[in-house]
PDB file of C-alpha atoms in Angstrom:
ATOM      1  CA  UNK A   6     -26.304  -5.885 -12.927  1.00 45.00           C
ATOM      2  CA  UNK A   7     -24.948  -5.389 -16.453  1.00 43.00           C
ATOM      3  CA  UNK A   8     -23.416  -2.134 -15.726  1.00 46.00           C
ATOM      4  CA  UNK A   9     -21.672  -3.796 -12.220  1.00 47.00           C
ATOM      5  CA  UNK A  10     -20.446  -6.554 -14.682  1.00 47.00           C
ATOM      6  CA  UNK A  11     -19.303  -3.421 -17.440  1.00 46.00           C
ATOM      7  CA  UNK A  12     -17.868  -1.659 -14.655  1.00 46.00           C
ATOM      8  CA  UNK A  13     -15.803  -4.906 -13.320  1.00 48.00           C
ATOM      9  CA  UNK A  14     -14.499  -5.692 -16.990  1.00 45.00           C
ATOM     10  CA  UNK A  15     -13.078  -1.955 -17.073  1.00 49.00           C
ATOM     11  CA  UNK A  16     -11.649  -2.318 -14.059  1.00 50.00           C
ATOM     12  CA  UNK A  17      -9.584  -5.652 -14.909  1.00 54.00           C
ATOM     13  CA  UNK A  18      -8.853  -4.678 -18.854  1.00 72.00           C
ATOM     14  CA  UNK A  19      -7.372  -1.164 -17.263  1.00 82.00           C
ATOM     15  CA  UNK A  20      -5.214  -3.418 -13.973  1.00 83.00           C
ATOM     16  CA  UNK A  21      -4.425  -6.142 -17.446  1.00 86.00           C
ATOM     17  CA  UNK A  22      -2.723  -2.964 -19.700  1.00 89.00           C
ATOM     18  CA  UNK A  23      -1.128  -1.812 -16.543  1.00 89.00           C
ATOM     19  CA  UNK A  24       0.370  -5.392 -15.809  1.00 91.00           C
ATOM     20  CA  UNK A  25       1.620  -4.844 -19.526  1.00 92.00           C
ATOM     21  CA  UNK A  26       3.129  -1.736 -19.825  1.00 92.00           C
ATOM     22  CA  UNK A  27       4.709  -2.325 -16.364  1.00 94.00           C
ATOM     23  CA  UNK A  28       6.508  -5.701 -17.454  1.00 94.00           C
ATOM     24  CA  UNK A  29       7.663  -4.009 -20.890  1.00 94.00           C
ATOM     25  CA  UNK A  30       9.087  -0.916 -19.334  1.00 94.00           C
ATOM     26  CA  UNK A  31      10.872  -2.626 -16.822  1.00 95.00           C
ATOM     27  CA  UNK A  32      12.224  -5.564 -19.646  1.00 94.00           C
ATOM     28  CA  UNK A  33      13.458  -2.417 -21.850  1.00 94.00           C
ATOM     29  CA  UNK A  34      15.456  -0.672 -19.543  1.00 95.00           C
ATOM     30  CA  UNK A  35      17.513  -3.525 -18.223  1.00 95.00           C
ATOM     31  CA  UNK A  36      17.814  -4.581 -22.118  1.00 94.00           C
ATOM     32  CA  UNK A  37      19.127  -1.125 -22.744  1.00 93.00           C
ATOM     33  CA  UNK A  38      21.751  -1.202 -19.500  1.00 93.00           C
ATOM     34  CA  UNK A  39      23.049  -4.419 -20.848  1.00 93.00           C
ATOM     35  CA  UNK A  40      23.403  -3.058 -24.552  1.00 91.00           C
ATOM     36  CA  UNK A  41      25.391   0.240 -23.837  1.00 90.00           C
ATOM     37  CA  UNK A  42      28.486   1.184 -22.861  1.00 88.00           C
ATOM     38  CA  UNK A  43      27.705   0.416 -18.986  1.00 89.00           C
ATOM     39  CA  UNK A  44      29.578  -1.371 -16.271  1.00 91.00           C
ATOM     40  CA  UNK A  45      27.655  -4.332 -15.999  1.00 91.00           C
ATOM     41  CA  UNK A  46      28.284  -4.715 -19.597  1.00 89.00           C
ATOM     42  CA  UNK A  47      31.902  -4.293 -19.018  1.00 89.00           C
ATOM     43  CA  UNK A  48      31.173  -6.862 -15.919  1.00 89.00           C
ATOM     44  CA  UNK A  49      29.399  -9.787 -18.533  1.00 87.00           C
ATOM     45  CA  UNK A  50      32.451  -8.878 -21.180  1.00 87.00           C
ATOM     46  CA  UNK A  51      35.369  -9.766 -18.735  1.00 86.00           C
ATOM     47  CA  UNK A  52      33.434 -12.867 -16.970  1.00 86.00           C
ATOM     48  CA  UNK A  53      32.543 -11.188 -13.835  1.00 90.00           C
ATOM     49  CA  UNK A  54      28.841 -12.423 -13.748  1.00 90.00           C
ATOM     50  CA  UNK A  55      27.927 -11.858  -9.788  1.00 91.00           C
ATOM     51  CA  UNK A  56      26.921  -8.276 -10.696  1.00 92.00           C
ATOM     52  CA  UNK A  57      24.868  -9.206 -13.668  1.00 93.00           C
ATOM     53  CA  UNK A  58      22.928 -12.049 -12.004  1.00 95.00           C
ATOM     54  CA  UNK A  59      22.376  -9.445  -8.723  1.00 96.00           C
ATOM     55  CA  UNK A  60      20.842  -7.183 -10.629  1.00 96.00           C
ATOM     56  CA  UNK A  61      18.654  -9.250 -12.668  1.00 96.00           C
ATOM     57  CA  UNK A  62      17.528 -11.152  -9.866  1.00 97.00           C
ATOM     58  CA  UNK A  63      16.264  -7.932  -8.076  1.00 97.00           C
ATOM     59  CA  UNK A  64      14.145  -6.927 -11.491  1.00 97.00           C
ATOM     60  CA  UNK A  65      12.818 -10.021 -11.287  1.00 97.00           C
ATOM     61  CA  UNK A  66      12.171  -9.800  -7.596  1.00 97.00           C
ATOM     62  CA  UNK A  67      10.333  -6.553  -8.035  1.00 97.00           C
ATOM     63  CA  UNK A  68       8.609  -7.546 -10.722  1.00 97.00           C
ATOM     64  CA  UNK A  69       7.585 -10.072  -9.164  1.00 97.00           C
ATOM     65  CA  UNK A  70       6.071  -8.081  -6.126  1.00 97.00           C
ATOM     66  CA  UNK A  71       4.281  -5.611  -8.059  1.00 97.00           C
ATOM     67  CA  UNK A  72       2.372  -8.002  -9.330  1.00 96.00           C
ATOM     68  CA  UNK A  73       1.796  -9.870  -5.888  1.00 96.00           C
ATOM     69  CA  UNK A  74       0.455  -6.768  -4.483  1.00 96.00           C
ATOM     70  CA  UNK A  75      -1.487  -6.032  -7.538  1.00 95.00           C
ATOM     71  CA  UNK A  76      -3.176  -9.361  -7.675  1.00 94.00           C
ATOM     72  CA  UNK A  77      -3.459 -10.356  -3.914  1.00 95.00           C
ATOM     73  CA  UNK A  78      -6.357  -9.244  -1.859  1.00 95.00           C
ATOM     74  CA  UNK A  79      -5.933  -5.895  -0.093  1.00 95.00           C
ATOM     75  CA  UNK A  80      -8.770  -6.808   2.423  1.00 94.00           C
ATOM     76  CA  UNK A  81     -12.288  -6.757   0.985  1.00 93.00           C
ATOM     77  CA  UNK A  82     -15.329  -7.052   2.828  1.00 91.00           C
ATOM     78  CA  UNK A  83     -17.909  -9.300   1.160  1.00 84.00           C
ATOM     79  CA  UNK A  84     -20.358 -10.296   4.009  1.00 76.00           C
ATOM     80  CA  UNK A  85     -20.847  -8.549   7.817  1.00 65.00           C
ATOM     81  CA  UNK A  86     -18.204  -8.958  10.148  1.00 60.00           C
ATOM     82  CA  UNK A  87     -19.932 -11.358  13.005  1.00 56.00           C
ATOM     83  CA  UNK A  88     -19.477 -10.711  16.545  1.00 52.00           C
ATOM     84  CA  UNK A  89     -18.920 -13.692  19.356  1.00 46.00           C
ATOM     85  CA  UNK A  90     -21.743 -12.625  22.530  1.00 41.00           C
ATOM     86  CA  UNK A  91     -19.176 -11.777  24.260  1.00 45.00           C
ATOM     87  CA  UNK A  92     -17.625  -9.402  22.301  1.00 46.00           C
ATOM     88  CA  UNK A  93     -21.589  -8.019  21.619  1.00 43.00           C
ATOM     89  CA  UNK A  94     -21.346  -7.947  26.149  1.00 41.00           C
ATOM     90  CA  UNK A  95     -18.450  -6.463  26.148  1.00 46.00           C
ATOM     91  CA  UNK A  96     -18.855  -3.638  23.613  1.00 44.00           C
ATOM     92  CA  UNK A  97     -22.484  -2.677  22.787  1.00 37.00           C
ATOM     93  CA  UNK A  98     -22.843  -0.339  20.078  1.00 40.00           C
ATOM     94  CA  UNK A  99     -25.775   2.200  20.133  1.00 37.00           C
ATOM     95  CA  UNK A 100     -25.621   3.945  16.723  1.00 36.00           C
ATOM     96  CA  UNK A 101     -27.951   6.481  17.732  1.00 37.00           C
ATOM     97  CA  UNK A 102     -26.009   8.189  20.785  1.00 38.00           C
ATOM     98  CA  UNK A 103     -22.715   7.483  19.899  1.00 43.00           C
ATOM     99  CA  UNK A 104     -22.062   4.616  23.155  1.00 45.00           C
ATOM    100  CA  UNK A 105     -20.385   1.860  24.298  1.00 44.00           C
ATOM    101  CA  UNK A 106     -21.325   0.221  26.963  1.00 44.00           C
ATOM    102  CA  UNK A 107     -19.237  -1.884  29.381  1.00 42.00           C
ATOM    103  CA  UNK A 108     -19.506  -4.219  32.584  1.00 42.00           C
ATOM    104  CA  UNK A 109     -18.138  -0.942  34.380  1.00 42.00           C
ATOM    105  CA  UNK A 110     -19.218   2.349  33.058  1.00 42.00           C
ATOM    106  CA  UNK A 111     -20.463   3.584  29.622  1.00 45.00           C
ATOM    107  CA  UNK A 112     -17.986   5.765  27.245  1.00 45.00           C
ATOM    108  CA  UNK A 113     -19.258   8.534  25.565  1.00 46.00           C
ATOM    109  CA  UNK A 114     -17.569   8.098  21.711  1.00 48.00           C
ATOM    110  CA  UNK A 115     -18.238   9.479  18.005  1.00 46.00           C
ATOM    111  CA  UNK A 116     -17.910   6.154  16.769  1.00 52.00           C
ATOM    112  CA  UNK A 117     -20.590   4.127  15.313  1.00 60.00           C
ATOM    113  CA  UNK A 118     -21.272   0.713  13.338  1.00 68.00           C
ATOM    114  CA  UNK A 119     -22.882   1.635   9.984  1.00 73.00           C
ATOM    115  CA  UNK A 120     -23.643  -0.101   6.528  1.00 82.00           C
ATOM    116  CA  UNK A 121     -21.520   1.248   3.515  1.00 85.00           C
ATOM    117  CA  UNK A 122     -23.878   3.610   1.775  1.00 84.00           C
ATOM    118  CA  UNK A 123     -22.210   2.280  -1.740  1.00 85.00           C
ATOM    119  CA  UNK A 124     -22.247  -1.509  -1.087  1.00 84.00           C
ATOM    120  CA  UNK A 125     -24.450  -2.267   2.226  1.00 83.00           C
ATOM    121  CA  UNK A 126     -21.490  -3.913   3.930  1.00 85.00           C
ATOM    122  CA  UNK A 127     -21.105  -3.541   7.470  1.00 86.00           C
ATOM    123  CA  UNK A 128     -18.221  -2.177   7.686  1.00 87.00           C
ATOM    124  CA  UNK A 129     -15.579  -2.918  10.174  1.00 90.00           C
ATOM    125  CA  UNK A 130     -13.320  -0.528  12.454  1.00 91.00           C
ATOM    126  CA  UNK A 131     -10.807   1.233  10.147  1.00 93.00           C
ATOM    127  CA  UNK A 132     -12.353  -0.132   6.692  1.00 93.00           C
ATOM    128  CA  UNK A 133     -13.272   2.388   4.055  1.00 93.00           C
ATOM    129  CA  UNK A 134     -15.273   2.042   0.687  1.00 94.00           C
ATOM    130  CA  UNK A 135     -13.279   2.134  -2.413  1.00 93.00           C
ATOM    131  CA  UNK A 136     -14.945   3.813  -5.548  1.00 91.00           C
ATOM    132  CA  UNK A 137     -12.215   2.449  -7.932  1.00 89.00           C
ATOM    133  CA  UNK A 138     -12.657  -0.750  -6.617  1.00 88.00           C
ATOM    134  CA  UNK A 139     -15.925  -1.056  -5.966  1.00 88.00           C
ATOM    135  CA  UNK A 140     -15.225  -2.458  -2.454  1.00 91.00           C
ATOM    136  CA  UNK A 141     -14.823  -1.655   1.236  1.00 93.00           C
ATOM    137  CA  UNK A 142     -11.426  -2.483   2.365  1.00 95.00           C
ATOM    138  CA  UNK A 143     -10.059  -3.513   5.876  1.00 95.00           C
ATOM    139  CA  UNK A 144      -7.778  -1.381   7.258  1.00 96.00           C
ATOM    140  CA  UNK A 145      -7.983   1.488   4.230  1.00 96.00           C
ATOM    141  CA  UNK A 146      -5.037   2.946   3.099  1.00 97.00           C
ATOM    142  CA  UNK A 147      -5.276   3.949  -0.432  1.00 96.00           C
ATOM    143  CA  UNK A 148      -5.655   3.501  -3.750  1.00 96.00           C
ATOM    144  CA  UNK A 149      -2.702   2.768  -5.730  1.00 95.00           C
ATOM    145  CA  UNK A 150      -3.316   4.131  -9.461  1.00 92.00           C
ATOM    146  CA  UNK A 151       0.184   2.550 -11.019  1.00 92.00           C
ATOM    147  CA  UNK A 152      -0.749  -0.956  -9.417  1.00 92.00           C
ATOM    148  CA  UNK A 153      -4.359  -0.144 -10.109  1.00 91.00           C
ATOM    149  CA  UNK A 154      -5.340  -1.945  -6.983  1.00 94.00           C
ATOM    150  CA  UNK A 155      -5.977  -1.021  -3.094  1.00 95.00           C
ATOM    151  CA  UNK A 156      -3.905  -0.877  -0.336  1.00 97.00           C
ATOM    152  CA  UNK A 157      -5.054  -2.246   2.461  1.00 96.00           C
ATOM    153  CA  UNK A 158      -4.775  -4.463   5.431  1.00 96.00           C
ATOM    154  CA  UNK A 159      -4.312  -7.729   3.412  1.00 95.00           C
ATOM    155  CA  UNK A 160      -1.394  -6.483   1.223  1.00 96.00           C
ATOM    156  CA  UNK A 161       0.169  -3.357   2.900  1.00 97.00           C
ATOM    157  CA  UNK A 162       3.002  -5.083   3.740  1.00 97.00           C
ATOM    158  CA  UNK A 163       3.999  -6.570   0.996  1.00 97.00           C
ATOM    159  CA  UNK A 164       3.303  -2.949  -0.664  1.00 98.00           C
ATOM    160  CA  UNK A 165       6.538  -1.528   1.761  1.00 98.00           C
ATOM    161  CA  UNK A 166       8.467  -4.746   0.605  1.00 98.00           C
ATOM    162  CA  UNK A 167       7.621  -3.810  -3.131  1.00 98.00           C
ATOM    163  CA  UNK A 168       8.762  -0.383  -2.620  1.00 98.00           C
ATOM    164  CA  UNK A 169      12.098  -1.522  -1.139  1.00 98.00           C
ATOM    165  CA  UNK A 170      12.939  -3.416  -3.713  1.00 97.00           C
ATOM    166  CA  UNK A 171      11.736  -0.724  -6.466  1.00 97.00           C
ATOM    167  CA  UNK A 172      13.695   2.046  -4.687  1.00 97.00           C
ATOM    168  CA  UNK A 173      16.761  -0.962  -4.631  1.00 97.00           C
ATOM    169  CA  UNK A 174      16.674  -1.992  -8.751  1.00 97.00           C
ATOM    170  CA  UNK A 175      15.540   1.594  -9.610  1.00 96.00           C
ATOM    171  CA  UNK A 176      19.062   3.599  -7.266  1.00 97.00           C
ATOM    172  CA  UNK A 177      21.308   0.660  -9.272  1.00 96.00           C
ATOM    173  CA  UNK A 178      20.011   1.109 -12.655  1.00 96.00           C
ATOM    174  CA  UNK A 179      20.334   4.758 -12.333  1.00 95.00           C
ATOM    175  CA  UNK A 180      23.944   4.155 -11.375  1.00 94.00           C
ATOM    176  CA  UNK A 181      24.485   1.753 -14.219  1.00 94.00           C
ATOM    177  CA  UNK A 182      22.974   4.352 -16.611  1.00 93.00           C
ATOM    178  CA  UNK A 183      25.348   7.040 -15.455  1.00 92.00           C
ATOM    179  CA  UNK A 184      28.055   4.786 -15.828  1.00 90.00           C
ATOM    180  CA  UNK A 185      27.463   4.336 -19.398  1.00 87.00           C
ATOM    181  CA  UNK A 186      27.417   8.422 -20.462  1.00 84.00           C
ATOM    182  CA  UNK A 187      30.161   8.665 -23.092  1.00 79.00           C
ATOM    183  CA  UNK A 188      31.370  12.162 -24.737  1.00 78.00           C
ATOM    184  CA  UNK A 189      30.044  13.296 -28.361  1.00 69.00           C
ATOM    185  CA  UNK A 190      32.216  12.531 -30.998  1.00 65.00           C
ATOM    186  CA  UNK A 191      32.913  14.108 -34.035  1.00 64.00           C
ATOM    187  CA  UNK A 192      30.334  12.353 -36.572  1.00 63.00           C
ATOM    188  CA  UNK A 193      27.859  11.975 -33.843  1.00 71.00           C
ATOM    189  CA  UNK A 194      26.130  14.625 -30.772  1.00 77.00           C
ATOM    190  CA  UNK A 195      25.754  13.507 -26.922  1.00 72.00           C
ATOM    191  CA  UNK A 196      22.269  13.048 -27.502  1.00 77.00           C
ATOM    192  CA  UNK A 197      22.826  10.359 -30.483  1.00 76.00           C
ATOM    193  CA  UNK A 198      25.873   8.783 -28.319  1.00 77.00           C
ATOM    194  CA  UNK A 199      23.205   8.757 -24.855  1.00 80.00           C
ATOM    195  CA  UNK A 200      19.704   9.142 -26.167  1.00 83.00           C
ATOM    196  CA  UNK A 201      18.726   5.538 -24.998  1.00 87.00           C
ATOM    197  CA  UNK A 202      20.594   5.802 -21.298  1.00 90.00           C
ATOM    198  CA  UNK A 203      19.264   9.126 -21.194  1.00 91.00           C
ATOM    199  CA  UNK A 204      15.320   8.087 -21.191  1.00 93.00           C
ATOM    200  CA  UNK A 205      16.599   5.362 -18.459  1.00 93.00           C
ATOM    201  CA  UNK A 206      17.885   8.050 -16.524  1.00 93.00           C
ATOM    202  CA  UNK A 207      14.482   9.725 -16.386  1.00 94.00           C
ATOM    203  CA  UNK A 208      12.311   6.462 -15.879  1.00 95.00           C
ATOM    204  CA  UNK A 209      14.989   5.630 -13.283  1.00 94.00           C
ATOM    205  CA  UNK A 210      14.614   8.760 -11.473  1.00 96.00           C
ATOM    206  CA  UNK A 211      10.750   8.600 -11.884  1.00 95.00           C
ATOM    207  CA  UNK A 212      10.645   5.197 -10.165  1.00 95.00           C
ATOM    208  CA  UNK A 213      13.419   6.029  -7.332  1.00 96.00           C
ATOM    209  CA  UNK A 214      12.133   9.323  -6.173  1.00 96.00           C
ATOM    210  CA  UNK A 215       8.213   8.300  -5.682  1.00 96.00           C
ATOM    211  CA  UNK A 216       9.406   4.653  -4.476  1.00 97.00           C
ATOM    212  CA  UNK A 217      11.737   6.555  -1.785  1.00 97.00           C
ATOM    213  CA  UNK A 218       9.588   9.148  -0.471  1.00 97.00           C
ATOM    214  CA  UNK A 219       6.537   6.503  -0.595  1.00 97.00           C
ATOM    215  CA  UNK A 220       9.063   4.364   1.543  1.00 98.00           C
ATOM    216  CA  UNK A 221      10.293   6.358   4.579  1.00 98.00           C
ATOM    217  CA  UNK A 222       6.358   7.653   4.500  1.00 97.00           C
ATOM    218  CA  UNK A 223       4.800   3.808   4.672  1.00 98.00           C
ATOM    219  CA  UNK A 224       7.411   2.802   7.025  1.00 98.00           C
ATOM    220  CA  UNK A 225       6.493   5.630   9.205  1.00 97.00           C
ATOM    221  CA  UNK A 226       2.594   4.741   8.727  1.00 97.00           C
ATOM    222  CA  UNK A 227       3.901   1.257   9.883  1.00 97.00           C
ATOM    223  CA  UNK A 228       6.281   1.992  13.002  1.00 96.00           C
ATOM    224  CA  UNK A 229       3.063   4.236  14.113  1.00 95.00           C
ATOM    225  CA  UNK A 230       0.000   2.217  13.947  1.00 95.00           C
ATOM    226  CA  UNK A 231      -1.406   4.612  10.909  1.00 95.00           C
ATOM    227  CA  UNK A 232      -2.658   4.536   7.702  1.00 96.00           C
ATOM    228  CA  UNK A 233      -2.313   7.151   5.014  1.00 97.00           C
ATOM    229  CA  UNK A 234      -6.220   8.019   4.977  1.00 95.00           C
ATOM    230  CA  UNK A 235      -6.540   8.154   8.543  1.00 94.00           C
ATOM    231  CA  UNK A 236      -3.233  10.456   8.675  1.00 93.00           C
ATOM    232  CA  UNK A 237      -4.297  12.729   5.621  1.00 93.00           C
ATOM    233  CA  UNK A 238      -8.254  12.896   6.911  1.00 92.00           C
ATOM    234  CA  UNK A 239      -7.903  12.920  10.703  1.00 91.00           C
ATOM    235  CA  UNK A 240     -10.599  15.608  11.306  1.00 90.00           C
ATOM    236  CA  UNK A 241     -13.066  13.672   9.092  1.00 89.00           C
ATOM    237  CA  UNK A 242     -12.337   9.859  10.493  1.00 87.00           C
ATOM    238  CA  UNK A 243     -15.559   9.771  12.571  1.00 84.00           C
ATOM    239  CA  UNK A 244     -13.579   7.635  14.847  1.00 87.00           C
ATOM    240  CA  UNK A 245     -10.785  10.011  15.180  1.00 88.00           C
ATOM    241  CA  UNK A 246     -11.674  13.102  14.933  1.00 85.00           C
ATOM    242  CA  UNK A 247     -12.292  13.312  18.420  1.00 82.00           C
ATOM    243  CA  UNK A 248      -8.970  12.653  19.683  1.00 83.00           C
ATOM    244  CA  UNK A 249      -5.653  14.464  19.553  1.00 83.00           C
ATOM    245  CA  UNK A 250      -4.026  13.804  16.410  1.00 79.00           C
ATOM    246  CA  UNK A 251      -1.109  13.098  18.555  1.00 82.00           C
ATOM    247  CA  UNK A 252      -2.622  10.303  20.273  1.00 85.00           C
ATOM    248  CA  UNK A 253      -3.495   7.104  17.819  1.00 90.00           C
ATOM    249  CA  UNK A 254      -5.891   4.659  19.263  1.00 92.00           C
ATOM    250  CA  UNK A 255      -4.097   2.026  17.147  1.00 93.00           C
ATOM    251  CA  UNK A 256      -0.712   2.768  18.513  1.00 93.00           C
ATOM    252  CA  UNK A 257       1.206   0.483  20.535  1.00 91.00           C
ATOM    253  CA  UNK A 258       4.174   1.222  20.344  1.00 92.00           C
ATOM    254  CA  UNK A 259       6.981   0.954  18.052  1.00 95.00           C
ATOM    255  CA  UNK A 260       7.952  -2.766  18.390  1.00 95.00           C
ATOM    256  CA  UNK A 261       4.274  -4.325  18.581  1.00 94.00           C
ATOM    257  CA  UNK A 262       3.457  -2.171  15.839  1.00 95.00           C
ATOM    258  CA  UNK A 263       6.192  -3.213  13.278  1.00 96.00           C
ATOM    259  CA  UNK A 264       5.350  -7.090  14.574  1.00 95.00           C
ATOM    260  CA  UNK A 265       1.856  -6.240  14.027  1.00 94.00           C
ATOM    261  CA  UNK A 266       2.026  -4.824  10.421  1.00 96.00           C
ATOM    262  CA  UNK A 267       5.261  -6.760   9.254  1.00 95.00           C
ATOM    263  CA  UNK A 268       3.975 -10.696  10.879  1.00 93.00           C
ATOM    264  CA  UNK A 269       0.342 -11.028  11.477  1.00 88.00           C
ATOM    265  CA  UNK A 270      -1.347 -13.046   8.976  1.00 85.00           C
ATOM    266  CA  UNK A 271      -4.985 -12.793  10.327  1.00 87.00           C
ATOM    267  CA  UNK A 272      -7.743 -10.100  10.259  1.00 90.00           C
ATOM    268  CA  UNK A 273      -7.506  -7.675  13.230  1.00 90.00           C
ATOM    269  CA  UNK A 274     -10.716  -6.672  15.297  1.00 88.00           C
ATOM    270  CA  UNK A 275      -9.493  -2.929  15.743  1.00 90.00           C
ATOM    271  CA  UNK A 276     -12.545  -2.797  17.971  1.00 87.00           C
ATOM    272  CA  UNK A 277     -10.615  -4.318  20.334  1.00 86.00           C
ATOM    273  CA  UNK A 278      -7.258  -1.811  20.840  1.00 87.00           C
ATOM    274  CA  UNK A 279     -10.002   1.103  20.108  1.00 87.00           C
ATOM    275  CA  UNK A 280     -12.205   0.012  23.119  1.00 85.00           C
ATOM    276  CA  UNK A 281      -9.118  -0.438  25.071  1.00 83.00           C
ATOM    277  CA  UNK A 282      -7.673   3.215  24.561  1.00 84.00           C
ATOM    278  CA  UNK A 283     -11.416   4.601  24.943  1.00 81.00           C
ATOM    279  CA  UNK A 284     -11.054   3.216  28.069  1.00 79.00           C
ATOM    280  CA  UNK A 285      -7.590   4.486  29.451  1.00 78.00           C
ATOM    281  CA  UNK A 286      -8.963   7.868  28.167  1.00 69.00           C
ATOM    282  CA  UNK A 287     -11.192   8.500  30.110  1.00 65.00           C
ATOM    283  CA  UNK A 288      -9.555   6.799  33.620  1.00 56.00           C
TER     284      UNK A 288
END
């Protein structure tokens, strides 16, 4: 018990000096792209304020979701899902053989109902045990080390909104940055003149490029019905590994899917679409 509660107090000191050095990096280099030579200096200086008020409404924005996503629950199991009887009637799961029974025929499938070996949850279709966290989370996608939290059925959404945004403040303040650059001069080198846009041109690029790629990746997990362990372990997903990696169980198509990740609010049995597709299988 005392090394669970050690282990918890880690965790949040570690997620606290990441809240921290997120919220100072991100106040110094908007500071720093009001105090040179940029255009939305030159914006504030001749009274043109929409561009100035834009731009720090999107830091604020982002800052804002990073620490929504940080903070809000990714999807952690605390007790055993419960089944309705007729969900039990419907799908009967025989852990031994690898079944599932219906009114109409039994399907032979790998998958199987078992208890977390880490924290004796049973977990649900699609959930996943999180060492960093110490949790298993519905709907497992990863583990985010620069938010320090999971990402998972309860906040992957708002994780693609963060990352628009990001990608957003981050292309702008590299533009802004650029815009400042001004020549050396004879009492002092480039370096002295940019020095300060310079390191906002790195941490700009260092935010955009991850924040982009991350994107068009998540937004392709989304419009597909995947997650980013399922896609990067397919051959070890018990409940995959068995199908085409061409075929999702989870997929229902573009529309559905993008409603699906994007609007609903509730848990989703994934027994349910996975029983379904078992079943048009093997028609």
């Amino acid at each position: 018990m005392v090394l669970f509660s050690e282990f918890r107090f880690k965790c949040l000191s570690r997620k606290h000096v990441m809240h921290v050095f997120h919220t100072v990096l991100t106040f110094a280099v908007t500071l720093a792209l009001f105090i040179y030579n940029t255009d939305i200096q030159h914006a504030m200086e001749d009274g043109r304020l929409g561009a100035p008020i834009a731009f720090i409404f999107l830091v604020i924005v982002s800052l804002a979701l990073f620490f929504a996503v940080s903070l809000k629950d990714p999807g952690f199991v605390h007790v055993d899902e419960e089944y309705s009887l007729k969900e039990e009637e419907d799908l009967i799961w025989d852990g031994e053989s690898g079944t599932s029974t219906t009114s109409s025929r039994t399907v032979t499938h790998p998958l199987r109902r078992r208890r977390c070996g880490h924290c004796e949850i049973l977990q649900p279709l699609r959930a996943r045990h999180c060492m960093e966290c110490g949790h298993c989370v519905r709907r497992f996608d990863h583990h985010c080390p620069w938010l320090d939290t999971c990402v998972g059925e309860g906040n992957h959404a708002l994780f693609v909104v963060f990352l628009t945004f990001q990608l957003i403040t981050a292309t702008w303040a590299l533009a802004l940055a650029w815009s400042g650059f001004v020549p050396s001069s004879p009492s002092h080198s480039w370096l002295a003149c940019n020095g300060g846009l310079l390191i906002v041109m790195i941490i700009g690029v260092v935010a955009a490029l991850p924040s982009g790629l991350l994107l068009a990746f998540h937004l392709h997990l989304a419009a597909t019905g995947a997650t980013t362990w399922e896609a990067m372990s397919w051959n070890r997903v018990s409940y995959l590994r068995s199908h085409d990696s061409e075929h999702n169980p989870f997929d229902r198509g573009l529309l559905q899917n993008l409603h699906l990740f994007f609007c609903h609010r509730a848990w989703v049995t994934w027994e349910k679409p996975y029983r379904a597709f078992l079943e048009t299988e093997n028609v």
